[in-house]
Coordinates of N, CA and C and ligand atoms in Angstrom, one line a residue:
M1 N 71.0 -24.4 -110.1 CA 72.0 -23.5 -109.6 C 73.1 -24.4 -108.9
S2 N 74.4 -24.1 -109.3 CA 75.5 -24.8 -108.7 C 76.0 -24.1 -107.4
L3 N 76.4 -24.9 -106.5 CA 77.0 -24.3 -105.3 C 78.5 -24.7 -105.2
N4 N 79.1 -25.0 -106.3 CA 80.5 -25.4 -106.4 C 81.4 -24.3 -105.7
G5 N 82.2 -24.8 -104.8 CA 83.2 -23.9 -104.2 C 82.6 -23.1 -103.0
K6 N 81.3 -23.3 -102.8 CA 80.6 -22.5 -101.7 C 80.6 -23.4 -100.4
Q7 N 80.7 -22.6 -99.2 CA 80.6 -23.3 -97.9 C 79.2 -23.0 -97.4
V8 N 78.5 -24.1 -97.0 CA 77.2 -23.9 -96.5 C 77.1 -24.6 -95.1
I9 N 76.6 -23.8 -94.1 CA 76.4 -24.4 -92.8 C 74.9 -24.5 -92.6
V10 N 74.4 -25.7 -92.1 CA 73.0 -25.9 -91.9 C 72.9 -26.4 -90.4
S11 N 72.0 -25.9 -89.7 CA 71.7 -26.5 -88.3 C 70.3 -27.1 -88.4
A12 N 70.1 -28.2 -87.7 CA 68.9 -29.0 -87.9 C 68.6 -29.7 -86.6
G13 N 67.3 -30.1 -86.5 CA 66.8 -30.9 -85.3 C 66.5 -30.0 -84.1
P14 N 66.2 -30.7 -83.0 CA 65.9 -30.0 -81.8 C 67.2 -29.8 -81.0
T15 N 67.1 -29.1 -79.8 CA 68.1 -29.1 -78.8 C 67.5 -29.7 -77.6
Y16 N 68.3 -30.4 -76.8 CA 67.9 -30.9 -75.5 C 68.6 -30.1 -74.4
E17 N 67.9 -29.6 -73.5 CA 68.4 -28.8 -72.4 C 68.3 -29.7 -71.1
D18 N 69.4 -30.1 -70.6 CA 69.4 -31.1 -69.5 C 69.0 -30.4 -68.1
I19 N 68.1 -31.1 -67.4 CA 67.6 -30.6 -66.1 C 68.4 -31.4 -65.0
D20 N 68.5 -32.7 -65.2 CA 69.3 -33.5 -64.3 C 69.7 -34.7 -65.1
P21 N 70.4 -35.7 -64.5 CA 70.9 -36.8 -65.4 C 69.8 -37.6 -66.1
A22 N 68.6 -37.5 -65.7 CA 67.5 -38.3 -66.3 C 66.5 -37.5 -67.1
R23 N 66.6 -36.2 -67.1 CA 65.5 -35.4 -67.7 C 66.1 -34.2 -68.5
F24 N 65.3 -33.9 -69.5 CA 65.7 -32.7 -70.3 C 64.4 -32.0 -70.8
I25 N 64.6 -30.8 -71.3 CA 63.6 -30.0 -72.0 C 63.9 -30.1 -73.4
G26 N 63.0 -30.5 -74.2 CA 63.2 -30.6 -75.7 C 62.1 -30.1 -76.5
N27 N 62.2 -30.2 -77.7 CA 61.0 -29.8 -78.6 C 60.8 -30.7 -79.7
R28 N 59.7 -30.6 -80.4 CA 59.3 -31.5 -81.4 C 59.9 -31.1 -82.7
S29 N 61.0 -31.8 -83.1 CA 61.6 -31.5 -84.4 C 62.3 -32.8 -84.8
S30 N 62.0 -33.2 -86.0 CA 62.6 -34.5 -86.5 C 64.0 -34.2 -87.2
G31 N 64.2 -33.0 -87.6 CA 65.5 -32.6 -88.3 C 65.4 -32.8 -89.8
K32 N 64.2 -33.4 -90.3 CA 64.2 -33.8 -91.7 C 64.3 -32.6 -92.6
M33 N 63.8 -31.5 -92.3 CA 63.9 -30.3 -93.3 C 65.3 -29.9 -93.4
G34 N 66.0 -29.7 -92.3 CA 67.4 -29.3 -92.3 C 68.3 -30.3 -93.0
F35 N 68.1 -31.6 -92.7 CA 68.9 -32.7 -93.4 C 68.6 -32.7 -94.9
A36 N 67.4 -32.4 -95.3 CA 67.1 -32.3 -96.7 C 67.8 -31.2 -97.4
I37 N 67.9 -30.0 -96.7 CA 68.6 -28.9 -97.2 C 70.1 -29.2 -97.3
A38 N 70.6 -29.8 -96.3 CA 72.1 -30.1 -96.3 C 72.4 -31.1 -97.5
A39 N 71.5 -32.1 -97.7 CA 71.7 -33.1 -98.7 C 71.7 -32.4 -100.1
E40 N 70.7 -31.5 -100.3 CA 70.6 -30.8 -101.6 C 71.8 -29.9 -101.9
A41 N 72.2 -29.2 -100.8 CA 73.3 -28.3 -101.0 C 74.6 -29.1 -101.4
A42 N 74.8 -30.2 -100.7 CA 76.0 -31.1 -101.1 C 75.8 -31.6 -102.5
R43 N 74.6 -32.0 -102.9 CA 74.4 -32.5 -104.3 C 74.8 -31.4 -105.3
R44 N 74.6 -30.1 -104.9 CA 74.9 -29.0 -105.8 C 76.4 -28.6 -105.7
G45 N 77.2 -29.3 -105.0 CA 78.6 -29.1 -105.0 C 79.2 -28.3 -103.8
A46 N 78.3 -27.9 -102.9 CA 78.8 -27.1 -101.7 C 79.6 -28.0 -100.7
A47 N 80.5 -27.4 -100.0 CA 81.1 -28.1 -98.8 C 80.1 -27.8 -97.7
V48 N 79.4 -28.8 -97.2 CA 78.4 -28.6 -96.2 C 78.8 -29.1 -94.8
V49 N 78.6 -28.2 -93.8 CA 78.7 -28.6 -92.4 C 77.3 -28.6 -91.9
L50 N 76.9 -29.8 -91.4 CA 75.5 -30.0 -90.8 C 75.7 -30.1 -89.3
V51 N 75.2 -29.1 -88.6 CA 75.2 -29.2 -87.1 C 73.8 -29.8 -86.7
A52 N 73.9 -31.0 -86.1 CA 72.6 -31.7 -85.8 C 72.4 -31.8 -84.4
G53 N 71.2 -31.5 -83.9 CA 70.8 -31.8 -82.6 C 70.4 -33.3 -82.5
P54 N 69.9 -33.8 -81.4 CA 69.6 -35.2 -81.2 C 68.5 -35.7 -82.2
V55 N 68.8 -36.3 -83.3 CA 67.9 -36.8 -84.2 C 68.2 -38.3 -84.6
H56 N 67.3 -38.9 -85.2 CA 67.5 -40.3 -85.7 C 67.5 -40.3 -87.2
L57 N 68.5 -39.7 -87.8 CA 68.6 -39.6 -89.3 C 70.0 -39.9 -89.8
P58 N 70.1 -40.6 -90.9 CA 71.4 -40.9 -91.5 C 72.1 -39.6 -92.0
T59 N 73.4 -39.6 -92.0 CA 74.1 -38.4 -92.6 C 74.0 -38.4 -94.1
P60 N 73.5 -37.3 -94.7 CA 73.5 -37.2 -96.1 C 74.9 -37.3 -96.8
E61 N 74.9 -37.9 -98.0 CA 76.2 -38.1 -98.7 C 76.9 -36.8 -98.9
G62 N 78.2 -36.9 -98.5 CA 79.1 -35.8 -98.8 C 79.0 -34.6 -97.8
V63 N 78.3 -34.9 -96.7 CA 78.1 -33.8 -95.7 C 78.9 -34.1 -94.5
T64 N 79.6 -33.0 -93.9 CA 80.3 -33.2 -92.7 C 79.3 -32.9 -91.5
R65 N 79.1 -33.9 -90.7 CA 78.1 -33.7 -89.6 C 78.7 -33.5 -88.3
I66 N 78.2 -32.6 -87.5 CA 78.7 -32.4 -86.1 C 77.4 -32.6 -85.2
D67 N 77.5 -33.6 -84.4 CA 76.3 -33.8 -83.5 C 76.5 -33.0 -82.2
V68 N 75.4 -32.4 -81.8 CA 75.4 -31.6 -80.5 C 74.1 -32.0 -79.8
R69 N 74.0 -31.5 -78.5 CA 72.8 -31.8 -77.7 C 72.1 -30.5 -77.3
S70 N 72.8 -29.5 -76.8 CA 72.2 -28.4 -76.2 C 72.3 -27.2 -77.2
A71 N 71.5 -26.1 -76.9 CA 71.6 -24.9 -77.6 C 73.0 -24.3 -77.5
A72 N 73.6 -24.3 -76.3 CA 74.9 -23.8 -76.2 C 75.9 -24.5 -77.0
Q73 N 75.8 -25.8 -77.1 CA 76.7 -26.6 -77.9 C 76.5 -26.3 -79.4
M74 N 75.2 -26.1 -79.8 CA 74.9 -25.8 -81.2 C 75.5 -24.4 -81.6
H75 N 75.4 -23.5 -80.6 CA 75.9 -22.1 -80.8 C 77.4 -22.2 -81.1
E76 N 78.1 -23.0 -80.3 CA 79.6 -23.1 -80.4 C 79.9 -23.8 -81.7
A77 N 79.2 -24.9 -82.0 CA 79.6 -25.6 -83.3 C 79.3 -24.8 -84.5
V78 N 78.2 -24.1 -84.5 CA 77.9 -23.2 -85.7 C 78.9 -22.1 -85.9
T79 N 79.1 -21.4 -84.8 CA 80.0 -20.2 -84.9 C 81.5 -20.7 -85.2
S80 N 81.9 -21.9 -84.7 CA 83.2 -22.4 -85.0 C 83.3 -22.8 -86.4
A81 N 82.2 -23.1 -87.1 CA 82.3 -23.6 -88.5 C 82.4 -22.4 -89.5
L82 N 82.2 -21.2 -89.0 CA 82.4 -20.0 -89.9 C 83.8 -19.9 -90.3
P83 N 84.2 -19.3 -91.4 CA 83.3 -18.6 -92.4 C 82.5 -19.6 -93.3
A84 N 81.5 -19.0 -93.9 CA 80.7 -19.7 -94.8 C 80.0 -18.7 -95.8
S85 N 79.5 -19.2 -96.9 CA 78.8 -18.4 -97.8 C 77.3 -18.2 -97.4
I86 N 76.8 -19.3 -96.9 CA 75.4 -19.4 -96.5 C 75.2 -20.1 -95.2
Y87 N 74.4 -19.5 -94.3 CA 74.0 -20.2 -93.1 C 72.5 -20.4 -93.1
I88 N 72.0 -21.6 -93.0 CA 70.6 -21.9 -92.9 C 70.3 -22.5 -91.5
G89 N 69.6 -21.7 -90.7 CA 69.2 -22.1 -89.3 C 67.9 -22.8 -89.3
A90 N 67.9 -24.1 -89.6 CA 66.6 -24.8 -89.6 C 66.3 -25.6 -88.3
A91 N 67.2 -25.4 -87.3 CA 67.0 -26.1 -86.0 C 65.9 -25.5 -85.2
A92 N 65.3 -26.3 -84.4 CA 64.3 -25.8 -83.5 C 65.0 -25.7 -82.1
V93 N 65.7 -24.5 -82.0 CA 66.6 -24.3 -80.8 C 65.7 -24.0 -79.6
A94 N 66.0 -24.6 -78.5 CA 65.3 -24.2 -77.3 C 65.5 -22.7 -76.9
D95 N 64.5 -22.0 -76.6 CA 64.6 -20.6 -76.3 C 65.1 -20.4 -74.9
F96 N 64.8 -21.5 -74.0 CA 65.1 -21.4 -72.6 C 65.9 -22.7 -72.2
T97 N 66.7 -22.5 -71.2 CA 67.5 -23.6 -70.7 C 67.5 -23.5 -69.1
P98 N 67.5 -24.7 -68.4 CA 67.5 -24.5 -66.9 C 68.7 -23.7 -66.5
Q99 N 68.4 -22.9 -65.5 CA 69.5 -22.0 -65.0 C 70.6 -22.8 -64.4
A100 N 70.3 -23.9 -63.8 CA 71.4 -24.8 -63.2 C 71.0 -26.2 -63.5
F101 N 72.1 -27.0 -63.9 CA 71.9 -28.4 -64.0 C 72.1 -29.1 -62.7
S102 N 71.2 -30.0 -62.3 CA 71.4 -30.7 -61.1 C 72.1 -32.0 -61.3
S103 N 73.2 -32.2 -60.8 CA 74.0 -33.5 -61.0 C 73.3 -34.6 -60.3
A104 N 72.5 -34.3 -59.3 CA 71.7 -35.4 -58.6 C 70.3 -35.3 -59.2
K105 N 69.7 -36.5 -59.3 CA 68.4 -36.5 -59.9 C 67.4 -35.8 -58.9
L106 N 66.6 -34.9 -59.5 CA 65.6 -34.2 -58.7 C 64.6 -35.2 -58.1
K107 N 64.3 -35.1 -56.8 CA 63.4 -36.1 -56.2 C 62.1 -35.3 -55.9
K108 N 61.0 -36.1 -55.9 CA 59.7 -35.6 -55.4 C 59.8 -35.3 -53.9
K109 N 59.2 -34.1 -53.5 CA 59.2 -33.8 -52.1 C 57.9 -34.2 -51.5
P110 N 57.9 -35.1 -50.5 CA 56.6 -35.5 -49.9 C 55.7 -34.2 -49.5
G111 N 54.5 -34.3 -49.9 CA 53.6 -33.2 -49.5 C 53.7 -32.0 -50.5
T112 N 54.5 -32.0 -51.5 CA 54.6 -30.9 -52.4 C 54.1 -31.3 -53.8
E113 N 53.2 -30.6 -54.3 CA 52.5 -30.9 -55.6 C 53.0 -30.2 -56.8
T114 N 53.9 -29.2 -56.6 CA 54.4 -28.5 -57.7 C 55.9 -28.5 -57.7
L115 N 56.5 -28.2 -58.9 CA 57.9 -28.0 -59.0 C 58.2 -26.8 -59.9
T116 N 59.0 -25.9 -59.4 CA 59.3 -24.7 -60.2 C 60.7 -24.8 -60.7
L117 N 60.8 -24.7 -62.0 CA 62.2 -24.7 -62.7 C 62.5 -23.3 -63.1
E118 N 63.7 -22.9 -62.8 CA 64.2 -21.6 -63.2 C 64.8 -21.7 -64.6
L119 N 64.3 -21.0 -65.6 CA 64.9 -21.1 -66.9 C 65.5 -19.8 -67.3
V120 N 66.5 -19.8 -68.1 CA 67.1 -18.6 -68.6 C 67.2 -18.7 -70.2
R121 N 67.2 -17.5 -70.8 CA 67.2 -17.5 -72.3 C 68.5 -18.1 -72.8
T122 N 68.4 -18.8 -73.9 CA 69.6 -19.3 -74.6 C 70.1 -18.2 -75.5
R123 N 71.3 -18.3 -76.0 CA 71.8 -17.3 -76.9 C 71.2 -17.6 -78.3
D124 N 70.9 -16.5 -79.0 CA 70.2 -16.7 -80.3 C 71.3 -16.9 -81.4
I125 N 71.4 -18.2 -81.9 CA 72.4 -18.5 -82.8 C 72.3 -17.8 -84.1
L126 N 71.0 -17.7 -84.6 CA 70.7 -17.1 -85.9 C 71.1 -15.6 -85.9
A127 N 70.7 -14.9 -84.8 CA 71.0 -13.5 -84.7 C 72.5 -13.3 -84.5
D128 N 73.2 -14.2 -83.8 CA 74.6 -14.0 -83.6 C 75.4 -14.3 -84.8
V129 N 75.0 -15.2 -85.6 CA 75.6 -15.5 -86.9 C 75.4 -14.3 -87.8
A130 N 74.2 -13.7 -87.8 CA 73.9 -12.5 -88.7 C 74.7 -11.3 -88.3
A131 N 75.1 -11.2 -87.0 CA 75.9 -10.1 -86.5 C 77.4 -10.4 -86.4
H132 N 77.8 -11.5 -86.8 CA 79.2 -12.0 -86.6 C 80.1 -11.3 -87.6
P133 N 81.4 -11.0 -87.2 CA 82.3 -10.4 -88.1 C 82.5 -11.3 -89.3
L134 N 82.4 -12.6 -89.2 CA 82.5 -13.5 -90.4 C 81.1 -13.8 -90.9
R135 N 80.2 -12.9 -90.9 CA 78.8 -13.1 -91.4 C 78.8 -13.7 -92.8
P136 N 78.1 -14.8 -92.9 CA 77.9 -15.4 -94.3 C 77.2 -14.3 -95.1
K137 N 77.4 -14.4 -96.5 CA 76.7 -13.5 -97.3 C 75.1 -13.7 -97.2
R138 N 74.7 -14.9 -97.0 CA 73.3 -15.2 -96.9 C 73.0 -15.9 -95.6
V139 N 72.1 -15.3 -94.8 CA 71.7 -15.9 -93.5 C 70.2 -16.1 -93.6
V140 N 69.8 -17.4 -93.4 CA 68.4 -17.7 -93.6 C 67.9 -18.4 -92.3
G141 N 66.7 -18.0 -91.8 CA 66.2 -18.6 -90.6 C 64.8 -19.2 -90.8
F142 N 64.4 -19.9 -89.9 CA 63.0 -20.5 -89.9 C 62.2 -20.0 -88.8
A143 N 60.9 -20.1 -88.9 CA 60.0 -19.7 -87.9 C 58.8 -20.6 -87.9
A144 N 58.3 -20.9 -86.7 CA 57.1 -21.7 -86.6 C 56.0 -20.8 -86.1
E145 N 55.1 -20.5 -86.9 CA 54.0 -19.5 -86.5 C 52.7 -20.2 -86.7
T146 N 51.7 -19.9 -85.9 CA 50.4 -20.4 -86.1 C 49.4 -19.3 -86.6
N147 N 49.8 -18.0 -86.4 CA 48.9 -17.0 -86.8 C 49.7 -15.7 -87.1
D148 N 49.1 -14.8 -87.8 CA 49.8 -13.5 -88.2 C 51.2 -13.8 -88.8
I149 N 51.3 -14.9 -89.7 CA 52.5 -15.4 -90.1 C 53.4 -14.3 -90.7
E150 N 52.9 -13.5 -91.6 CA 53.7 -12.4 -92.3 C 54.2 -11.4 -91.3
H151 N 53.3 -11.0 -90.4 CA 53.7 -10.0 -89.4 C 54.9 -10.5 -88.5
Y152 N 54.8 -11.7 -88.0 CA 55.9 -12.2 -87.2 C 57.1 -12.6 -88.0
A153 N 56.9 -13.1 -89.2 CA 58.1 -13.5 -90.0 C 58.9 -12.2 -90.4
R154 N 58.2 -11.2 -90.8 CA 58.9 -9.9 -91.2 C 59.5 -9.3 -89.9
G155 N 58.9 -9.5 -88.8 CA 59.5 -9.0 -87.5 C 60.8 -9.6 -87.2
K156 N 60.9 -11.0 -87.5 CA 62.1 -11.7 -87.2 C 63.2 -11.3 -88.2
L157 N 62.8 -11.1 -89.5 CA 63.7 -10.7 -90.5 C 64.5 -9.5 -90.1
Q158 N 63.7 -8.5 -89.5 CA 64.3 -7.2 -89.1 C 65.1 -7.4 -87.8
A159 N 64.4 -8.0 -86.8 CA 65.0 -8.1 -85.5 C 66.3 -8.9 -85.5
K160 N 66.4 -9.9 -86.3 CA 67.6 -10.8 -86.3 C 68.5 -10.4 -87.4
R161 N 68.1 -9.4 -88.3 CA 69.0 -8.9 -89.4 C 69.4 -10.0 -90.3
V162 N 68.4 -10.9 -90.6 CA 68.7 -12.0 -91.6 C 68.1 -11.7 -92.9
D163 N 68.5 -12.5 -93.9 CA 68.1 -12.2 -95.3 C 66.8 -12.8 -95.7
M164 N 66.4 -13.9 -95.0 CA 65.2 -14.6 -95.4 C 64.7 -15.4 -94.2
I165 N 63.4 -15.4 -94.0 CA 62.7 -16.2 -93.0 C 61.8 -17.2 -93.7
C166 N 61.9 -18.4 -93.3 CA 61.0 -19.5 -93.9 C 60.0 -19.8 -92.8
A167 N 58.8 -19.4 -92.9 CA 57.8 -19.8 -91.9 C 57.1 -21.1 -92.3
N168 N 57.1 -22.0 -91.4 CA 56.3 -23.2 -91.6 C 54.8 -22.9 -91.6
R169 N 54.2 -23.4 -92.7 CA 52.7 -23.1 -92.8 C 52.0 -24.2 -92.0
V170 N 51.9 -23.9 -90.7 CA 51.3 -24.8 -89.7 C 49.9 -25.0 -90.1
G171 N 49.4 -26.2 -90.1 CA 48.0 -26.4 -90.4 C 47.7 -26.8 -91.8
V172 N 48.7 -26.6 -92.7 CA 48.6 -27.1 -94.1 C 48.7 -28.6 -94.1
T173 N 47.9 -29.3 -94.8 CA 47.9 -30.8 -94.7 C 49.3 -31.3 -95.0
G174 N 49.8 -32.2 -94.1 CA 51.0 -32.9 -94.4 C 52.3 -32.1 -94.1
S175 N 52.1 -30.9 -93.6 CA 53.3 -30.1 -93.3 C 53.7 -30.1 -91.8
G176 N 54.9 -29.7 -91.6 CA 55.3 -29.4 -90.2 C 56.1 -30.6 -89.5
F177 N 56.0 -30.6 -88.2 CA 56.8 -31.5 -87.4 C 56.7 -32.9 -87.8
E178 N 57.9 -33.6 -87.9 CA 58.0 -35.0 -88.2 C 57.4 -35.5 -89.5
A179 N 56.7 -34.7 -90.2 CA 56.1 -35.1 -91.5 C 57.2 -35.2 -92.6
D180 N 56.9 -36.0 -93.6 CA 57.9 -36.0 -94.8 C 57.7 -34.9 -95.8
D181 N 56.5 -34.3 -95.7 CA 56.2 -33.2 -96.6 C 56.3 -31.9 -95.8
N182 N 56.5 -30.8 -96.5 CA 56.5 -29.5 -95.8 C 55.9 -28.4 -96.7
A183 N 55.4 -27.4 -96.1 CA 54.9 -26.2 -96.8 C 55.4 -25.0 -96.1
L184 N 56.1 -24.1 -96.9 CA 56.7 -22.9 -96.3 C 56.2 -21.7 -96.9
H185 N 56.1 -20.6 -96.1 CA 55.9 -19.3 -96.6 C 57.2 -18.5 -96.4
V186 N 57.9 -18.1 -97.4 CA 59.2 -17.6 -97.3 C 59.2 -16.0 -97.5
F187 N 59.8 -15.3 -96.6 CA 59.8 -13.8 -96.7 C 61.2 -13.3 -96.8
W188 N 61.4 -12.3 -97.7 CA 62.6 -11.5 -97.7 C 62.2 -10.1 -97.9
T189 N 63.2 -9.1 -97.9 CA 62.8 -7.7 -97.8 C 61.9 -7.4 -99.0
Q190 N 62.3 -7.8 -100.2 CA 61.5 -7.4 -101.4 C 60.4 -8.3 -101.8
G191 N 60.2 -9.4 -101.1 CA 59.1 -10.2 -101.6 C 58.8 -11.4 -100.7
D192 N 58.0 -12.3 -101.2 CA 57.7 -13.5 -100.5 C 57.2 -14.6 -101.5
A193 N 57.2 -15.9 -101.1 CA 56.8 -17.0 -101.9 C 56.3 -18.1 -101.1
T194 N 55.3 -18.8 -101.6 CA 54.9 -20.0 -100.9 C 55.4 -21.3 -101.6
L195 N 55.9 -22.2 -100.8 CA 56.6 -23.4 -101.3 C 55.8 -24.6 -100.8
G196 N 55.5 -25.6 -101.7 CA 54.8 -26.8 -101.3 C 53.4 -26.6 -101.1
P197 N 52.6 -27.5 -100.4 CA 53.2 -28.7 -99.8 C 53.8 -29.7 -100.8
A198 N 55.0 -30.2 -100.4 CA 55.7 -31.1 -101.2 C 56.7 -31.9 -100.3
P199 N 57.3 -33.0 -100.9 CA 58.3 -33.7 -100.1 C 59.4 -32.7 -99.7
K200 N 60.0 -32.9 -98.5 CA 61.0 -32.0 -97.9 C 62.2 -31.8 -98.9
A201 N 62.5 -32.9 -99.6 CA 63.7 -32.8 -100.6 C 63.3 -31.8 -101.7
E202 N 62.1 -31.8 -102.1 CA 61.7 -30.9 -103.2 C 61.6 -29.5 -102.7
V203 N 61.1 -29.3 -101.5 CA 61.0 -27.9 -100.8 C 62.5 -27.4 -100.7
A204 N 63.4 -28.3 -100.3 CA 64.8 -27.9 -100.1 C 65.4 -27.4 -101.4
A205 N 65.1 -28.0 -102.5 CA 65.6 -27.6 -103.8 C 65.1 -26.3 -104.2
V206 N 63.8 -26.1 -104.1 CA 63.2 -24.8 -104.4 C 63.7 -23.7 -103.6
L207 N 63.9 -24.0 -102.3 CA 64.4 -23.0 -101.3 C 65.8 -22.5 -101.7
L208 N 66.7 -23.5 -102.1 CA 68.0 -23.1 -102.5 C 68.0 -22.3 -103.8
D209 N 67.1 -22.6 -104.7 CA 66.9 -21.8 -105.9 C 66.5 -20.4 -105.6
L210 N 65.6 -20.3 -104.6 CA 65.1 -19.0 -104.2 C 66.2 -18.2 -103.6
I211 N 67.0 -18.8 -102.7 CA 68.1 -18.1 -102.1 C 69.0 -17.5 -103.2
D212 N 69.3 -18.4 -104.2 CA 70.2 -17.9 -105.3 C 69.6 -16.8 -106.1
K213 N 68.3 -17.0 -106.5 CA 67.7 -16.0 -107.4 C 67.3 -14.7 -106.7
E214 N 66.7 -14.8 -105.5 CA 66.2 -13.6 -104.9 C 67.2 -12.8 -104.1
L215 N 68.2 -13.5 -103.6 CA 69.2 -12.8 -102.7 C 70.5 -12.5 -103.4
D216 N 70.6 -12.9 -104.7 CA 72.0 -12.7 -105.3 C 72.1 -11.3 -105.9
Ligands
CTP1 N1 67.1 -19.7 -83.2 C1 68.4 -19.7 -82.9 N2 68.8 -19.7 -81.6 C2 67.9 -19.6 -80.6 C3 66.5 -19.6 -80.9 C4 66.1 -19.6 -82.2 O1 69.2 -19.7 -83.8 N3 68.3 -19.6 -79.3 C5 66.7 -19.7 -84.6 C6 66.0 -20.9 -85.1 O2 67.0 -21.8 -85.6 C7 65.1 -20.4 -86.3 C8 64.7 -19.1 -85.7 O3 65.7 -18.6 -84.8 O4 65.9 -20.2 -87.5 C9 63.4 -19.1 -85.0 O5 63.2 -17.9 -84.4 P1 62.5 -17.7 -83.0 O6 62.4 -16.3 -82.8 O7 63.2 -18.5 -81.9 O8 61.2 -18.4 -83.3 P2 60.2 -19.0 -82.3 O9 60.9 -20.0 -81.4 O10 59.1 -19.4 -83.1 O11 60.1 -17.6 -81.4 P3 58.8 -17.1 -80.8 O12 58.3 -18.1 -79.9 O13 59.3 -15.8 -80.2 O14 57.8 -16.8 -82.0

């Protein structure tokens, strides 16, 4: 399937939510799946904007990369990159961020054994893109589930009003965080499909075919 003339936005990697100048809250995401999708979309002729959280990966050929750190910065970069034909939210966005950033490093208090951090919800980039006046024709999200995969994935499909949810098949050999292979269970309103386990580049190609075939 060719993506000539199409605009594709992909978000990838983790976000880091700063607590103080020395510490942050992050999550385990290498960004490899999102980068593989961006590379494959560019190979098919799309104009690709890749919004990347803090990752150690080279920029795929022909892709415009925007580096961000926090969920708020990712939200701003993704929505500023609209309009697009397709948005694929493959980033592991932090669901919570510290209510306040401390510009001075937090110090241990003598005699105190606990520390309480006040966290607030981040804005949901995927849901906001799906509800945006410039909504891409196709909005695709990811989900990391360990149990009741179909129940939770279909719940997200409806709640976030997206066209497709790709659930990572956690526990399948070689799939998931930091691995070079991945296995997905993909859900859309009229159906579902299992992809892999296979190298992330291969999974990206099958996923783009699926978006074209099932959602067009
Ligand atoms: N997402 C987002 N913005 C957020 C949080 C998540 O865009 N602030 C996107 C992710 O990029 C991914 C999808 O939403 O495409 C994941 O959905 P989410 O409900 O956050 O999944 P989980 O973090 O697994 O949520 P839960 O812990 O509720 O299962």
